[in-house]
Tab-separated table of C-alpha atoms in Angstrom:
chain	number	residue	atom	x	y	z
A	1	CYS	CA	262.752	131.578	-19.744
A	2	GLU	CA	263.446	130.003	-23.105
A	3	LYS	CA	262.130	130.003	-26.638
A	4	TRP	CA	263.449	127.290	-28.926
A	5	GLY	CA	263.127	127.426	-32.726
A	6	LEU	CA	262.745	123.799	-33.803
A	7	SER	CA	262.365	123.111	-37.516
A	8	ILE	CA	260.214	120.285	-38.869
A	9	GLY	CA	261.988	116.981	-39.345
A	10	VAL	CA	264.466	117.340	-36.481
A	11	MET	CA	264.064	114.629	-33.867
A	12	VAL	CA	264.732	115.740	-30.332
A	13	PHE	CA	265.598	112.869	-28.041
A	14	ILE	CA	267.688	111.461	-25.173
A	15	LEU	CA	267.846	114.474	-22.870
A	16	TYR	CA	265.929	117.682	-22.327
A	17	ARG	CA	266.127	119.137	-18.844
A	18	PRO	CA	265.339	122.833	-18.199
A	19	TYR	CA	266.208	124.404	-14.882
A	20	ILE	CA	264.557	127.603	-13.677
A	21	LEU	CA	265.915	128.868	-10.385
A	22	PHE	CA	265.191	132.495	-9.600
A	23	TRP	CA	267.308	134.425	-12.115
A	24	ILE	CA	269.231	131.468	-13.483
A	25	CYS	CA	268.119	129.556	-16.566
A	26	ALA	CA	270.010	126.545	-17.867
A	27	SER	CA	269.044	124.015	-20.522
A	28	GLU	CA	270.604	120.813	-21.777
A	29	LEU	CA	269.490	119.327	-25.054
A	30	THR	CA	270.649	116.480	-27.261
A	31	PHE	CA	269.203	116.501	-30.769
A	32	GLU	CA	269.755	114.931	-34.171
A	33	LEU	CA	271.050	117.218	-36.921
A	34	PRO	CA	270.428	115.805	-40.429
A	35	ASP	CA	272.871	116.205	-43.282
A	36	ASN	CA	272.685	119.503	-45.204
A	37	ALA	CA	270.662	120.939	-42.308
A	38	LYS	CA	270.912	123.899	-39.971
A	39	GLN	CA	269.241	124.152	-36.566
A	40	CYS	CA	268.832	127.384	-34.584
A	41	PHE	CA	267.749	128.081	-31.003
A	42	TYR	CA	266.671	131.352	-29.405
A	43	GLU	CA	267.002	132.705	-25.875
A	44	ASP	CA	265.739	135.970	-24.325
A	45	ILE	CA	268.525	137.449	-22.198
A	46	ILE	CA	268.675	140.567	-20.025
A	47	ILE	CA	271.592	142.987	-20.371
A	48	GLY	CA	274.540	142.262	-18.097
A	49	THR	CA	273.694	138.563	-17.734
A	50	LYS	CA	276.608	136.148	-17.940
A	51	CYS	CA	275.979	133.203	-20.259
A	52	THR	CA	277.869	130.057	-21.203
A	53	LEU	CA	277.340	127.909	-24.284
A	54	GLU	CA	278.931	124.461	-24.337
A	55	PHE	CA	278.438	121.885	-27.080
A	56	GLN	CA	279.779	118.532	-28.217
A	57	VAL	CA	279.114	116.261	-31.201
A	58	VAL	CA	278.168	112.844	-29.837
A	59	THR	CA	277.842	110.767	-33.014
A	60	GLY	CA	278.118	111.086	-36.769
A	61	GLY	CA	280.831	111.440	-39.412
A	62	HIS	CA	284.003	113.064	-38.142
A	63	TYR	CA	282.187	114.308	-35.016
A	64	ASP	CA	282.285	117.944	-36.141
A	65	VAL	CA	279.725	120.716	-36.597
A	66	ASP	CA	279.599	124.455	-37.342
A	67	CYS	CA	278.431	126.726	-34.515
A	68	ARG	CA	277.412	130.387	-34.644
A	69	LEU	CA	276.149	132.743	-31.923
A	70	GLU	CA	274.539	136.134	-32.669
A	71	ASP	CA	273.200	138.970	-30.503
A	72	PRO	CA	269.779	140.629	-31.073
A	73	ASP	CA	271.335	143.008	-33.654
A	74	GLY	CA	272.778	140.153	-35.694
A	75	MET	CA	276.373	140.761	-34.582
A	76	VAL	CA	278.385	137.536	-34.488
A	77	LEU	CA	279.707	136.826	-30.994
A	78	TYR	CA	281.064	133.353	-31.674
A	79	LYS	CA	281.706	131.396	-34.860
A	80	GLU	CA	283.590	128.144	-35.296
A	81	MET	CA	283.746	125.744	-38.222
A	82	LYS	CA	283.865	121.945	-37.930
A	83	LYS	CA	284.388	121.796	-34.174
A	84	GLN	CA	283.986	118.583	-32.203
A	85	TYR	CA	283.377	120.367	-28.915
A	86	ASP	CA	283.856	123.812	-27.421
A	87	SER	CA	282.711	126.208	-24.703
A	88	PHE	CA	282.074	129.956	-24.949
A	89	THR	CA	281.241	132.436	-22.164
A	90	PHE	CA	279.938	135.954	-22.764
A	91	THR	CA	278.037	138.761	-21.059
A	92	ALA	CA	274.938	140.137	-22.768
A	93	SER	CA	275.559	143.713	-23.884
A	94	ARG	CA	271.866	144.448	-24.580
A	95	ASN	CA	268.392	143.112	-23.948
A	96	GLY	CA	266.814	140.914	-26.560
A	97	THR	CA	266.717	137.515	-28.189
A	98	PHE	CA	270.058	135.844	-28.803
A	99	LYS	CA	270.374	133.177	-31.480
A	100	PHE	CA	272.801	130.277	-31.712
A	101	CYS	CA	272.829	127.828	-34.599
A	102	PHE	CA	274.402	124.479	-35.383
A	103	SER	CA	275.039	123.669	-39.022
A	104	ASN	CA	275.735	120.388	-40.790
A	105	GLU	CA	275.427	121.860	-44.267
A	106	PHE	CA	278.947	120.788	-45.222
A	107	SER	CA	277.976	117.116	-44.847
A	108	THR	CA	276.231	115.486	-47.800
A	109	PHE	CA	275.088	112.180	-46.287
A	110	THR	CA	276.082	111.978	-42.606
A	111	HIS	CA	273.758	113.175	-39.865
A	112	LYS	CA	275.071	114.217	-36.453
A	113	THR	CA	273.905	113.973	-32.858
A	114	VAL	CA	274.716	117.208	-31.024
A	115	TYR	CA	274.579	117.990	-27.320
A	116	PHE	CA	274.610	121.513	-25.922
A	117	ASP	CA	274.296	123.126	-22.510
A	118	PHE	CA	273.253	126.791	-22.430
A	119	GLN	CA	273.452	128.495	-19.039
A	120	VAL	CA	272.039	131.970	-18.483
A	121	GLY	CA	272.875	133.837	-15.298
A	122	ASP	CA	274.741	132.898	-12.140
A	123	ASP	CA	273.713	130.376	-9.537
A	124	PRO	CA	271.441	131.901	-6.891
A	125	PRO	CA	272.764	131.895	-3.310
A	126	LEU	CA	271.983	128.718	-1.426
A	127	PHE	CA	270.836	130.799	1.548
A	128	PRO	CA	269.024	134.161	1.310
A	129	ASN	CA	271.658	135.824	3.504
A	130	GLU	CA	274.690	134.017	2.061
A	131	ASN	CA	276.225	137.268	0.788
A	132	ARG	CA	276.084	138.992	4.163
A	133	VAL	CA	279.206	140.484	5.675
A	134	THR	CA	279.339	138.095	8.600
A	135	ALA	CA	280.794	134.626	8.192
A	136	LEU	CA	278.633	131.589	7.519
A	137	THR	CA	277.922	129.121	10.247
A	138	GLN	CA	279.548	125.700	10.169
A	139	MET	CA	276.274	124.116	9.008
A	140	GLU	CA	275.827	126.676	6.216
A	141	SER	CA	279.435	126.244	5.068
A	142	ALA	CA	278.989	122.476	4.946
A	143	CYS	CA	275.767	122.849	2.930
A	144	VAL	CA	277.481	125.169	0.448
A	145	SER	CA	280.393	122.748	0.039
A	146	ILE	CA	278.022	119.809	-0.522
A	147	HIS	CA	276.019	121.851	-3.013
A	148	GLU	CA	279.121	122.725	-5.032
A	149	ALA	CA	280.327	119.109	-4.934
A	150	LEU	CA	276.954	117.848	-6.186
A	151	LYS	CA	277.047	120.314	-9.087
A	152	SER	CA	280.474	119.008	-10.027
A	153	VAL	CA	279.173	115.431	-9.831
A	154	ILE	CA	276.296	116.306	-12.190
A	155	ASP	CA	278.703	117.880	-14.673
A	156	TYR	CA	281.034	114.869	-14.568
A	157	GLN	CA	278.122	112.476	-15.033
A	158	THR	CA	276.923	114.405	-18.062
A	159	HIS	CA	280.358	114.394	-19.693
A	160	PHE	CA	280.891	110.710	-18.926
A	161	ARG	CA	277.513	109.863	-20.470
A	162	LEU	CA	278.490	111.797	-23.588
A	163	ARG	CA	281.842	110.038	-23.795
A	164	GLU	CA	280.147	106.672	-23.296
A	165	ALA	CA	277.652	107.415	-26.081
A	166	GLN	CA	280.440	108.590	-28.377
A	167	GLY	CA	282.545	105.513	-27.636
A	168	ARG	CA	279.585	103.215	-28.207
A	169	SER	CA	278.865	104.872	-31.547
A	170	ARG	CA	282.468	104.462	-32.661
A	171	ALA	CA	282.497	100.833	-31.540
A	172	GLU	CA	279.286	100.085	-33.453
A	173	ASP	CA	280.659	101.811	-36.544
A	174	LEU	CA	283.904	99.845	-36.273
A	175	ASN	CA	281.958	96.604	-35.805
A	176	THR	CA	279.959	97.326	-38.970
A	177	ARG	CA	283.115	98.039	-40.953
A	178	VAL	CA	284.777	94.829	-39.703
A	179	ALA	CA	281.661	92.793	-40.591
A	180	PHE	CA	281.572	94.125	-44.159
A	181	TRP	CA	285.332	93.615	-44.510
A	182	SER	CA	284.993	90.014	-43.322
A	183	ILE	CA	282.188	89.361	-45.799
A	184	GLY	CA	284.302	90.833	-48.596
A	185	GLU	CA	287.307	88.708	-47.646
A	186	ALA	CA	285.155	85.558	-47.494
A	187	PHE	CA	283.746	86.280	-50.966
A	188	ILE	CA	287.224	86.884	-52.416
A	189	LEU	CA	288.534	83.689	-50.803
A	190	LEU	CA	285.615	81.724	-52.289
A	191	VAL	CA	286.249	83.128	-55.764
A	192	VAL	CA	289.997	82.390	-55.565
A	193	SER	CA	289.372	78.831	-54.332
A	194	ILE	CA	286.940	78.059	-57.152
A	195	SER	CA	289.342	79.565	-59.698
A	196	GLN	CA	292.229	77.414	-58.417
A	197	VAL	CA	290.121	74.250	-58.571
A	198	LEU	CA	289.045	74.957	-62.135
A	199	LEU	CA	292.623	75.761	-63.128
A	200	LEU	CA	293.989	72.501	-61.654
A	201	ARG	CA	291.255	70.478	-63.302
A	202	SER	CA	292.208	71.969	-66.660
A	203	PHE	CA	295.807	70.762	-66.178
A	204	PHE	CA	294.905	67.122	-65.504
A	205	SER	CA	291.915	66.689	-67.780
A	206	ASP	CA	292.364	64.172	-70.667
A	207	LYS	CA	292.424	65.788	-74.022
A	208	LYS	CA	290.762	63.836	-76.793
A	209	THR	CA	292.959	63.414	-79.829
A	210	THR	CA	291.578	62.981	-83.315
A	211	THR	CA	293.380	60.650	-85.786
A	212	THR	CA	292.908	61.259	-89.472
A	213	ARG	CA	293.888	58.646	-92.038
A	214	VAL	CA	295.127	59.812	-95.397
A	215	GLY	CA	294.588	57.340	-98.223
A	216	SER	CA	297.442	56.513	-100.570
C-alpha cells in the first residue's frame, strides 16, 4: 500500500498509524525534520484515485516548511513555500509512484516537527449493499451516521492533539526565553548595585593629605 523513503538521521516518532481497508489507504506520520534537510515520501497510486495530502508544522522556528508534490513523470502538482499548514486534494491522472517532499533547507539552525496525513482512495461502503437502489434500513442508517460521527471525532482529536503539542512547544520556548531574560536582568542589577556602592564609597572616603615644609 505504501513505500516510504526515509533518509538516515531522521527520527520518526509520536505517531505512525497506517490504515488499509479494501481500496482505501491512509497514513498519518509525525517526524522530525532537521535544519538544512529535505525529506521525501513515496506512494504507489492507481489512475483515477482521489487523494488528499494534509500537513502541519507542530514545533520549530516560525512553524513553517516547504512542501512539494510530484506525479510519476516529475510534474509538480503542488508546491508551497514556508507554509504552516495546508491541505491539497487531487485525482491521480496516471499509474505510478507519486512523491511528496518536505524541505527545511531554508533554516540554518532550527529543526521542525512535521505532521502529515495522506489519504488515498475513498472510504469503502460500511455495508456491501450500501449503494443499492433501495433505501437503507433504520439500523443501517443509524450505523452509517455513527460511523461518520466517529470519523469526525477521530479527525477532531488529531487536530486537537496537534494544537496541544504546538501550544506546549510555544509555552516551553516562552518559558526558556523568560528564564534567560530574568537571569540577564539579575546580572545587570547585581553589576549596577556593586557599581553604586563603589561610587558612594569613593565620595565619602578620607583622602590623605601630604604636608611639605619648605625651609627658609
